[in-house]
Structures are given as C-alpha cells and as structure tokens.
Amino acid sequence: MRKSLFLSVWLLGLSAAFGHGLYLLSAQIWSWRDLPLLLSLALPLIFIGSLYWRRQRHRNPYLTSWSALMALGFITTALQNLRPFDYVSMAYALWAYFGWLAYKRWYSFLDRQPSPVLAVGSSLPEFSLETPGGQQLSSRVFKNQPAIWLFYRGSWCPLCVAQIHEMAALYRQINQQGVAIILVSGQSQKQTQGLAQRFDVPFTFLRDPDLAAARELGLYHKWALPLGMQALGHASDAYYPTAMITDGQGLIRYLNQSENYRERPDPQVFLETLKQMGLAPTEKLAEA
C-alpha cells in the first residue's frame, strides 16, 4: 500500500511544483538561475512518460544518466538558494531529488519472495486459467509443447507492454519451432482483448480473473497498481512480473523472477535457452 501511494503522491507533487515553477518564471519571480530546479522537477515526469512512449526496457538498471542530472539539479539549486535561504525552492528540490532516490532504490524493488512451486528442473504445476472468451483452461494443455510464459502485471504497466513488444519480434523467428508464447495476467477480459489487438502475432493470452493461480504459484502482488489508476478500470492487485520457459515434457528450463519492476530478461536469454533445448530460431534476432 505504501508504494502504491508513494508513486501517485510523488508524481502529483512534482506536477504541481513544476506548474508553480513555470508560473513563477513567467511572472519573473524566478529567473534563468532557477532553470536547474525546473529541470529537476521535470526529469522524473519525463522519465515516467518515456516508459510509456518508448516501448523499450531501460538497459541501465542504475539509471546513471538520469540520476546524474537529478543530482546536478539538486546541488545547483542548493548552492543558489542557501544564502539567502529560499524555502519554496529548497522544498521543491528536496521533493524532487529524494523522491527520485526513493523511486530508484525503494519503489522499484518488488520485495517478493521466490515462488515455492516454480524452479528450474521441476515440472510445471497444474493450475487453471481462462481464455479471453471465458473458457477454462488447465496448464496441462501446454505440457506437450515448448512454451515461453510471461506473467505480466497488466496493460497499465509500460514495462510489461515493452516486454510484450519485444516478444512480438521474437515470435516471428521462433514460431516455426512450435514454441508457444503464453501471456498471463489478472486484468479484465476487455483489457486483455484490447492488448491482444495491439500485436499482430498469435500470442496465447490467458486470464487469471481472481488471481487464484497467482496465489498458488507464489506470484501474487498485492497493491501493485499505483493508487488512483483504479479509476481507469484497473485492479489493485496483479502478478509479479515473471518469465518462464518450459519444454515439451512440461519441465521448467528457465525462470526469471524480476526483483526490480524495471528489469526484464533480454530476449537473447530466451533464444539461448531455446538453443540449448535444440530449438534454435530460424533467423537472427533483430536488435530491439
């Protein structure tokens, strides 16, 4: 609950502070000297926005360039406003910079425990899912063919959509090998169908409407959704982002349980695992 509340409150505060800063600049109460502070307020908003419009994973988990710019803006603002002390500027600078540190070092980590029933070398457990049309389906159906499983949070999560986008490119190169790509979430039928229509590949989209399978598999994430997004029709709880590959006997050959929501396995890892299983792709993977 605390993390769900944090992101919404922090971004809302940044937006209000940035808008106030623009007003002060236009009223000539602030000057060009305050531009580093405006940059510090804008950068986190730009970063979060970039997760949505870029449709790519951030390759650097430490966000080095972004963090360097945030630190530069904070230090510059502090040096300019300590004497005389400007309470408004310093409050905004502290909100932006320490909020960024909290986002990167605390919020981004999922505080999850490893699944008690999923492990490399073990057999795929039996659990029940649902097709977008409402038909019940057992995981046993997929035990006789190799499959890549993505348990994703929902279409509201930009990193999940970016990962699915990467898998769309991957699919075109491995579909002749008989490898299924199965995408599982707890989101609504309408949201699942809408996401399926965005990708021109025959993924297998499955639903876990009550997140019963998520609880069985140890992938249940309570309060995953940032507070306030429920108004858009999204559920508060979701899956922890998890990637898995099973072979034609139903054995788990690869498992990734992301500990940082911004980090997802590179598609090359899937290709290497399939190669070890004797299912090399027919074409070279294109650069994402």
mmCIF file of C-alpha atoms in Angstrom:
data_model
loop_
_atom_site.group_PDB
_atom_site.id
_atom_site.type_symbol
_atom_site.label_atom_id
_atom_site.label_comp_id
_atom_site.label_asym_id
_atom_site.label_seq_id
_atom_site.Cartn_x
_atom_site.Cartn_y
_atom_site.Cartn_z
ATOM 1 C CA MET A 1 0.000 0.000 0.000
ATOM 2 C CA ARG A 2 2.821 2.436 0.859
ATOM 3 C CA LYS A 3 4.496 2.006 -2.518
ATOM 4 C CA SER A 4 1.199 2.294 -4.354
ATOM 5 C CA LEU A 5 0.569 5.587 -2.567
ATOM 6 C CA PHE A 6 4.147 6.866 -2.930
ATOM 7 C CA LEU A 7 4.329 6.987 -6.722
ATOM 8 C CA SER A 8 0.999 8.757 -7.150
ATOM 9 C CA VAL A 9 1.686 11.349 -4.439
ATOM 10 C CA TRP A 10 5.260 11.985 -5.618
ATOM 11 C CA LEU A 11 4.288 12.482 -9.265
ATOM 12 C CA LEU A 12 1.314 14.632 -8.332
ATOM 13 C CA GLY A 13 3.569 16.807 -6.160
ATOM 14 C CA LEU A 14 6.141 17.094 -8.958
ATOM 15 C CA SER A 15 3.476 18.156 -11.434
ATOM 16 C CA ALA A 16 2.117 20.811 -9.073
ATOM 17 C CA ALA A 17 5.600 22.113 -8.264
ATOM 18 C CA PHE A 18 6.603 22.230 -11.940
ATOM 19 C CA GLY A 19 3.433 24.119 -12.814
ATOM 20 C CA HIS A 20 4.067 26.576 -9.991
ATOM 21 C CA GLY A 21 7.652 26.984 -11.141
ATOM 22 C CA LEU A 22 6.528 27.840 -14.663
ATOM 23 C CA TYR A 23 4.165 30.459 -13.210
ATOM 24 C CA LEU A 24 6.951 31.988 -11.116
ATOM 25 C CA LEU A 25 9.222 32.059 -14.165
ATOM 26 C CA SER A 26 6.575 33.714 -16.340
ATOM 27 C CA ALA A 27 5.897 36.265 -13.586
ATOM 28 C CA GLN A 28 9.661 36.955 -13.438
ATOM 29 C CA ILE A 29 9.770 35.955 -9.769
ATOM 30 C CA TRP A 30 12.122 33.189 -10.852
ATOM 31 C CA SER A 31 14.876 33.733 -13.386
ATOM 32 C CA TRP A 32 17.190 31.655 -15.559
ATOM 33 C CA ARG A 33 19.064 30.747 -12.358
ATOM 34 C CA ASP A 34 16.093 28.590 -11.400
ATOM 35 C CA LEU A 35 16.151 26.523 -14.575
ATOM 36 C CA PRO A 36 18.147 23.678 -12.906
ATOM 37 C CA LEU A 37 15.333 23.349 -10.366
ATOM 38 C CA LEU A 38 12.707 23.262 -13.121
ATOM 39 C CA LEU A 39 14.765 20.572 -14.826
ATOM 40 C CA SER A 40 14.867 18.544 -11.599
ATOM 41 C CA LEU A 41 11.083 18.754 -11.334
ATOM 42 C CA ALA A 42 10.541 17.828 -14.975
ATOM 43 C CA LEU A 43 13.030 14.972 -15.321
ATOM 44 C CA PRO A 44 11.132 12.345 -13.278
ATOM 45 C CA LEU A 45 7.945 13.183 -15.169
ATOM 46 C CA ILE A 46 9.808 12.833 -18.464
ATOM 47 C CA PHE A 47 11.330 9.543 -17.323
ATOM 48 C CA ILE A 48 7.989 8.004 -16.331
ATOM 49 C CA GLY A 49 6.485 9.270 -19.580
ATOM 50 C CA SER A 50 9.336 7.715 -21.555
ATOM 51 C CA LEU A 51 8.433 4.299 -20.164
ATOM 52 C CA TYR A 52 5.114 4.616 -21.988
ATOM 53 C CA TRP A 53 6.116 6.142 -25.323
ATOM 54 C CA ARG A 54 9.466 4.390 -25.933
ATOM 55 C CA ARG A 55 8.157 0.818 -25.531
ATOM 56 C CA GLN A 56 11.656 -0.280 -24.510
ATOM 57 C CA ARG A 57 13.276 -1.541 -21.368
ATOM 58 C CA HIS A 58 15.864 0.769 -19.829
ATOM 59 C CA ARG A 59 19.122 -1.081 -20.358
ATOM 60 C CA ASN A 60 20.890 0.552 -17.402
ATOM 61 C CA PRO A 61 19.220 -0.596 -14.150
ATOM 62 C CA TYR A 62 21.032 2.143 -12.198
ATOM 63 C CA LEU A 63 19.651 4.931 -14.413
ATOM 64 C CA THR A 64 23.076 6.559 -14.301
ATOM 65 C CA SER A 65 22.483 9.444 -16.708
ATOM 66 C CA TRP A 66 19.118 10.346 -15.216
ATOM 67 C CA SER A 67 20.497 10.185 -11.691
ATOM 68 C CA ALA A 68 23.483 12.360 -12.597
ATOM 69 C CA LEU A 69 21.173 15.045 -13.998
ATOM 70 C CA MET A 70 18.970 14.869 -10.908
ATOM 71 C CA ALA A 71 21.982 15.244 -8.617
ATOM 72 C CA LEU A 72 23.325 18.154 -10.664
ATOM 73 C CA GLY A 73 19.990 19.954 -10.487
ATOM 74 C CA PHE A 74 19.715 19.437 -6.734
ATOM 75 C CA ILE A 75 23.269 20.581 -5.966
ATOM 76 C CA THR A 76 22.960 23.637 -8.197
ATOM 77 C CA THR A 77 19.649 24.612 -6.620
ATOM 78 C CA ALA A 78 21.031 24.151 -3.105
ATOM 79 C CA LEU A 79 24.079 26.315 -3.788
ATOM 80 C CA GLN A 80 21.947 29.072 -5.299
ATOM 81 C CA ASN A 81 19.289 29.170 -2.589
ATOM 82 C CA LEU A 82 21.066 28.612 0.719
ATOM 83 C CA ARG A 83 22.031 32.265 1.078
ATOM 84 C CA PRO A 84 19.527 33.786 1.254
ATOM 85 C CA PHE A 85 17.529 30.664 2.056
ATOM 86 C CA ASP A 86 14.558 30.133 -0.264
ATOM 87 C CA TYR A 87 12.107 27.787 1.446
ATOM 88 C CA VAL A 88 9.989 27.153 -1.660
ATOM 89 C CA SER A 89 12.906 26.356 -3.958
ATOM 90 C CA MET A 90 14.604 24.117 -1.409
ATOM 91 C CA ALA A 91 11.367 22.276 -0.620
ATOM 92 C CA TYR A 92 10.811 21.598 -4.315
ATOM 93 C CA ALA A 93 14.423 20.492 -4.785
ATOM 94 C CA LEU A 94 14.230 18.113 -1.822
ATOM 95 C CA TRP A 95 10.910 16.686 -3.044
ATOM 96 C CA ALA A 96 12.306 16.013 -6.498
ATOM 97 C CA TYR A 97 15.715 14.607 -5.579
ATOM 98 C CA PHE A 98 14.903 12.489 -2.535
ATOM 99 C CA GLY A 99 11.731 11.297 -4.229
ATOM 100 C CA TRP A 100 13.913 10.151 -7.127
ATOM 101 C CA LEU A 101 16.219 8.280 -4.761
ATOM 102 C CA ALA A 102 13.208 6.623 -3.119
ATOM 103 C CA TYR A 103 11.822 5.664 -6.533
ATOM 104 C CA LYS A 104 15.093 4.161 -7.722
ATOM 105 C CA ARG A 105 16.247 2.444 -4.530
ATOM 106 C CA TRP A 106 12.980 1.547 -2.803
ATOM 107 C CA TYR A 107 9.892 1.763 -5.002
ATOM 108 C CA SER A 108 11.407 -0.091 -7.993
ATOM 109 C CA PHE A 109 12.151 -3.180 -5.894
ATOM 110 C CA LEU A 110 9.281 -5.611 -5.540
ATOM 111 C CA ASP A 111 10.051 -7.136 -2.114
ATOM 112 C CA ARG A 112 8.967 -10.514 -3.453
ATOM 113 C CA GLN A 113 9.823 -13.989 -2.241
ATOM 114 C CA PRO A 114 10.853 -16.727 -4.710
ATOM 115 C CA SER A 115 7.961 -18.871 -5.834
ATOM 116 C CA PRO A 116 7.689 -22.014 -3.659
ATOM 117 C CA VAL A 117 6.446 -24.136 -6.573
ATOM 118 C CA LEU A 118 8.389 -22.831 -9.589
ATOM 119 C CA ALA A 119 12.025 -23.835 -10.026
ATOM 120 C CA VAL A 120 14.322 -24.742 -12.900
ATOM 121 C CA GLY A 121 14.220 -28.511 -13.382
ATOM 122 C CA SER A 122 10.839 -29.001 -11.745
ATOM 123 C CA SER A 123 7.622 -29.891 -13.516
ATOM 124 C CA LEU A 124 5.106 -27.225 -14.433
ATOM 125 C CA PRO A 125 2.430 -27.235 -11.703
ATOM 126 C CA GLU A 126 -1.185 -27.679 -12.622
ATOM 127 C CA PHE A 127 -3.261 -24.521 -12.382
ATOM 128 C CA SER A 128 -6.362 -23.181 -14.062
ATOM 129 C CA LEU A 129 -6.582 -20.110 -16.289
ATOM 130 C CA GLU A 130 -9.200 -18.583 -18.550
ATOM 131 C CA THR A 131 -9.213 -17.583 -22.215
ATOM 132 C CA PRO A 132 -10.293 -14.025 -23.100
ATOM 133 C CA GLY A 133 -13.589 -15.578 -24.155
ATOM 134 C CA GLY A 134 -14.180 -17.078 -20.701
ATOM 135 C CA GLN A 135 -13.256 -20.728 -21.387
ATOM 136 C CA GLN A 136 -11.473 -22.542 -18.536
ATOM 137 C CA LEU A 137 -8.072 -23.952 -19.469
ATOM 138 C CA SER A 138 -5.653 -26.101 -17.464
ATOM 139 C CA SER A 139 -1.892 -25.670 -17.623
ATOM 140 C CA ARG A 140 -1.755 -29.380 -18.560
ATOM 141 C CA VAL A 141 -2.729 -28.345 -22.099
ATOM 142 C CA PHE A 142 0.734 -26.826 -22.582
ATOM 143 C CA LYS A 143 2.819 -29.666 -21.141
ATOM 144 C CA ASN A 144 3.296 -31.351 -24.525
ATOM 145 C CA GLN A 145 4.924 -28.426 -26.314
ATOM 146 C CA PRO A 146 7.714 -25.978 -25.506
ATOM 147 C CA ALA A 147 6.423 -22.633 -24.328
ATOM 148 C CA ILE A 148 7.569 -19.222 -23.176
ATOM 149 C CA TRP A 149 5.427 -17.950 -20.310
ATOM 150 C CA LEU A 150 5.145 -14.290 -19.377
ATOM 151 C CA PHE A 151 3.204 -13.475 -16.237
ATOM 152 C CA TYR A 152 2.674 -9.740 -16.574
ATOM 153 C CA ARG A 153 1.072 -7.072 -14.392
ATOM 154 C CA GLY A 154 -1.329 -5.627 -16.959
ATOM 155 C CA SER A 155 -1.669 -3.261 -19.885
ATOM 156 C CA TRP A 156 -1.254 -0.355 -17.429
ATOM 157 C CA CYS A 157 2.387 -1.353 -16.837
ATOM 158 C CA PRO A 158 4.641 0.197 -19.535
ATOM 159 C CA LEU A 159 7.485 -2.247 -18.868
ATOM 160 C CA CYS A 160 5.133 -5.194 -19.354
ATOM 161 C CA VAL A 161 3.924 -3.758 -22.664
ATOM 162 C CA ALA A 162 7.543 -3.127 -23.709
ATOM 163 C CA GLN A 163 8.391 -6.747 -22.915
ATOM 164 C CA ILE A 164 5.426 -7.995 -24.948
ATOM 165 C CA HIS A 165 6.520 -5.711 -27.786
ATOM 166 C CA GLU A 166 9.956 -7.371 -27.735
ATOM 167 C CA MET A 167 8.328 -10.786 -27.700
ATOM 168 C CA ALA A 168 6.349 -9.860 -30.815
ATOM 169 C CA ALA A 169 9.634 -9.508 -32.698
ATOM 170 C CA LEU A 170 10.912 -12.724 -31.136
ATOM 171 C CA TYR A 171 7.776 -14.654 -32.048
ATOM 172 C CA ARG A 172 8.232 -14.200 -35.766
ATOM 173 C CA GLN A 173 11.559 -16.002 -35.541
ATOM 174 C CA ILE A 174 10.593 -18.980 -33.392
ATOM 175 C CA ASN A 175 7.018 -19.781 -34.423
ATOM 176 C CA GLN A 176 8.220 -22.414 -36.892
ATOM 177 C CA GLN A 177 9.825 -24.261 -33.975
ATOM 178 C CA GLY A 178 6.448 -24.945 -32.386
ATOM 179 C CA VAL A 179 7.127 -22.773 -29.342
ATOM 180 C CA ALA A 180 4.021 -21.227 -27.802
ATOM 181 C CA ILE A 181 4.148 -17.765 -26.206
ATOM 182 C CA ILE A 182 1.677 -17.594 -23.340
ATOM 183 C CA LEU A 183 0.842 -14.296 -21.657
ATOM 184 C CA VAL A 184 -0.932 -14.428 -18.307
ATOM 185 C CA SER A 185 -2.406 -11.599 -16.231
ATOM 186 C CA GLY A 186 -5.291 -10.922 -13.896
ATOM 187 C CA GLN A 187 -6.698 -7.991 -15.833
ATOM 188 C CA SER A 188 -10.214 -7.836 -17.217
ATOM 189 C CA GLN A 189 -11.475 -9.525 -20.352
ATOM 190 C CA LYS A 190 -11.861 -6.178 -22.126
ATOM 191 C CA GLN A 191 -8.335 -5.061 -21.239
ATOM 192 C CA THR A 192 -6.857 -8.403 -22.280
ATOM 193 C CA GLN A 193 -8.642 -8.326 -25.628
ATOM 194 C CA GLY A 194 -7.557 -4.716 -26.182
ATOM 195 C CA LEU A 195 -3.916 -5.620 -25.535
ATOM 196 C CA ALA A 196 -4.147 -8.663 -27.814
ATOM 197 C CA GLN A 197 -5.393 -6.489 -30.666
ATOM 198 C CA ARG A 198 -2.323 -4.235 -30.406
ATOM 199 C CA PHE A 199 0.025 -7.012 -31.558
ATOM 200 C CA ASP A 200 -0.171 -8.656 -34.965
ATOM 201 C CA VAL A 201 1.016 -12.068 -33.757
ATOM 202 C CA PRO A 202 -0.993 -15.034 -32.449
ATOM 203 C CA PHE A 203 0.046 -14.909 -28.803
ATOM 204 C CA THR A 204 -1.912 -17.029 -26.349
ATOM 205 C CA PHE A 205 -3.456 -14.527 -23.937
ATOM 206 C CA LEU A 206 -4.838 -16.085 -20.761
ATOM 207 C CA ARG A 207 -6.568 -14.561 -17.734
ATOM 208 C CA ASP A 208 -6.486 -15.299 -14.046
ATOM 209 C CA PRO A 209 -9.521 -13.193 -13.085
ATOM 210 C CA ASP A 210 -9.439 -13.868 -9.330
ATOM 211 C CA LEU A 211 -5.637 -14.261 -9.218
ATOM 212 C CA ALA A 212 -6.172 -17.735 -7.766
ATOM 213 C CA ALA A 213 -3.353 -19.179 -9.880
ATOM 214 C CA ALA A 214 -1.121 -16.261 -8.905
ATOM 215 C CA ARG A 215 -1.568 -17.199 -5.245
ATOM 216 C CA GLU A 216 -0.940 -20.897 -5.972
ATOM 217 C CA LEU A 217 2.263 -20.085 -7.870
ATOM 218 C CA GLY A 218 3.547 -17.534 -5.344
ATOM 219 C CA LEU A 219 3.301 -14.718 -7.903
ATOM 220 C CA TYR A 220 0.564 -12.667 -6.235
ATOM 221 C CA HIS A 221 1.402 -8.962 -5.793
ATOM 222 C CA LYS A 222 -0.967 -7.051 -3.536
ATOM 223 C CA TRP A 223 -1.348 -3.315 -4.251
ATOM 224 C CA ALA A 224 0.736 -3.489 -7.421
ATOM 225 C CA LEU A 225 -1.204 -0.665 -9.070
ATOM 226 C CA PRO A 226 -0.287 2.973 -8.304
ATOM 227 C CA LEU A 227 -3.093 4.488 -6.270
ATOM 228 C CA GLY A 228 -5.602 6.369 -8.381
ATOM 229 C CA MET A 229 -5.302 4.232 -11.516
ATOM 230 C CA GLN A 230 -8.228 2.153 -10.264
ATOM 231 C CA ALA A 231 -10.388 4.943 -11.692
ATOM 232 C CA LEU A 232 -9.306 3.770 -15.159
ATOM 233 C CA GLY A 233 -10.737 0.307 -14.512
ATOM 234 C CA HIS A 234 -7.549 -1.484 -13.440
ATOM 235 C CA ALA A 235 -7.403 -3.859 -10.465
ATOM 236 C CA SER A 236 -5.202 -3.008 -7.486
ATOM 237 C CA ASP A 237 -3.574 -6.459 -7.285
ATOM 238 C CA ALA A 238 -1.612 -8.199 -10.025
ATOM 239 C CA TYR A 239 1.079 -10.725 -10.883
ATOM 240 C CA TYR A 240 4.702 -10.208 -10.039
ATOM 241 C CA PRO A 241 6.449 -9.961 -13.445
ATOM 242 C CA THR A 242 7.835 -13.426 -14.150
ATOM 243 C CA ALA A 243 9.244 -15.154 -17.234
ATOM 244 C CA MET A 244 9.495 -18.908 -17.696
ATOM 245 C CA ILE A 245 10.331 -21.424 -20.414
ATOM 246 C CA THR A 246 9.016 -24.995 -20.325
ATOM 247 C CA ASP A 247 9.978 -27.835 -22.630
ATOM 248 C CA GLY A 248 7.889 -30.489 -24.402
ATOM 249 C CA GLN A 249 7.756 -32.604 -21.244
ATOM 250 C CA GLY A 250 6.492 -29.801 -19.053
ATOM 251 C CA LEU A 251 9.807 -29.212 -17.284
ATOM 252 C CA ILE A 252 10.833 -25.682 -16.392
ATOM 253 C CA ARG A 253 14.065 -24.918 -18.247
ATOM 254 C CA TYR A 254 14.350 -21.201 -17.491
ATOM 255 C CA LEU A 255 12.876 -18.968 -14.796
ATOM 256 C CA ASN A 256 13.241 -15.244 -14.150
ATOM 257 C CA GLN A 257 11.548 -13.675 -11.132
ATOM 258 C CA SER A 258 12.254 -9.977 -11.551
ATOM 259 C CA GLU A 259 13.143 -8.243 -8.290
ATOM 260 C CA ASN A 260 13.087 -4.789 -9.877
ATOM 261 C CA TYR A 261 9.978 -3.940 -11.879
ATOM 262 C CA ARG A 262 12.092 -2.003 -14.403
ATOM 263 C CA GLU A 263 14.292 -5.014 -15.192
ATOM 264 C CA ARG A 264 13.096 -7.767 -17.523
ATOM 265 C CA PRO A 265 15.169 -10.514 -19.189
ATOM 266 C CA ASP A 266 16.710 -9.670 -22.535
ATOM 267 C CA PRO A 267 15.146 -11.610 -25.461
ATOM 268 C CA GLN A 268 18.584 -13.055 -26.203
ATOM 269 C CA VAL A 269 18.287 -15.077 -22.989
ATOM 270 C CA PHE A 270 15.155 -16.765 -24.325
ATOM 271 C CA LEU A 271 16.912 -17.569 -27.598
ATOM 272 C CA GLU A 272 19.915 -19.072 -25.801
ATOM 273 C CA THR A 273 17.642 -21.275 -23.685
ATOM 274 C CA LEU A 274 15.719 -22.452 -26.746
ATOM 275 C CA LYS A 275 19.022 -23.181 -28.481
ATOM 276 C CA GLN A 276 20.059 -25.365 -25.540
ATOM 277 C CA MET A 277 16.744 -27.165 -25.939
ATOM 278 C CA GLY A 278 17.512 -27.809 -29.613
ATOM 279 C CA LEU A 279 15.073 -25.142 -30.795
ATOM 280 C CA ALA A 280 17.316 -22.557 -32.408
ATOM 281 C CA PRO A 281 15.444 -19.717 -34.165
ATOM 282 C CA THR A 282 15.367 -19.739 -37.943
ATOM 283 C CA GLU A 283 16.597 -16.134 -38.204
ATOM 284 C CA LYS A 284 18.969 -13.903 -36.284
ATOM 285 C CA LEU A 285 17.246 -11.834 -33.606
ATOM 286 C CA ALA A 286 16.815 -8.230 -34.715
ATOM 287 C CA GLU A 287 18.076 -5.508 -32.423
ATOM 288 C CA ALA A 288 15.307 -4.156 -30.187
#
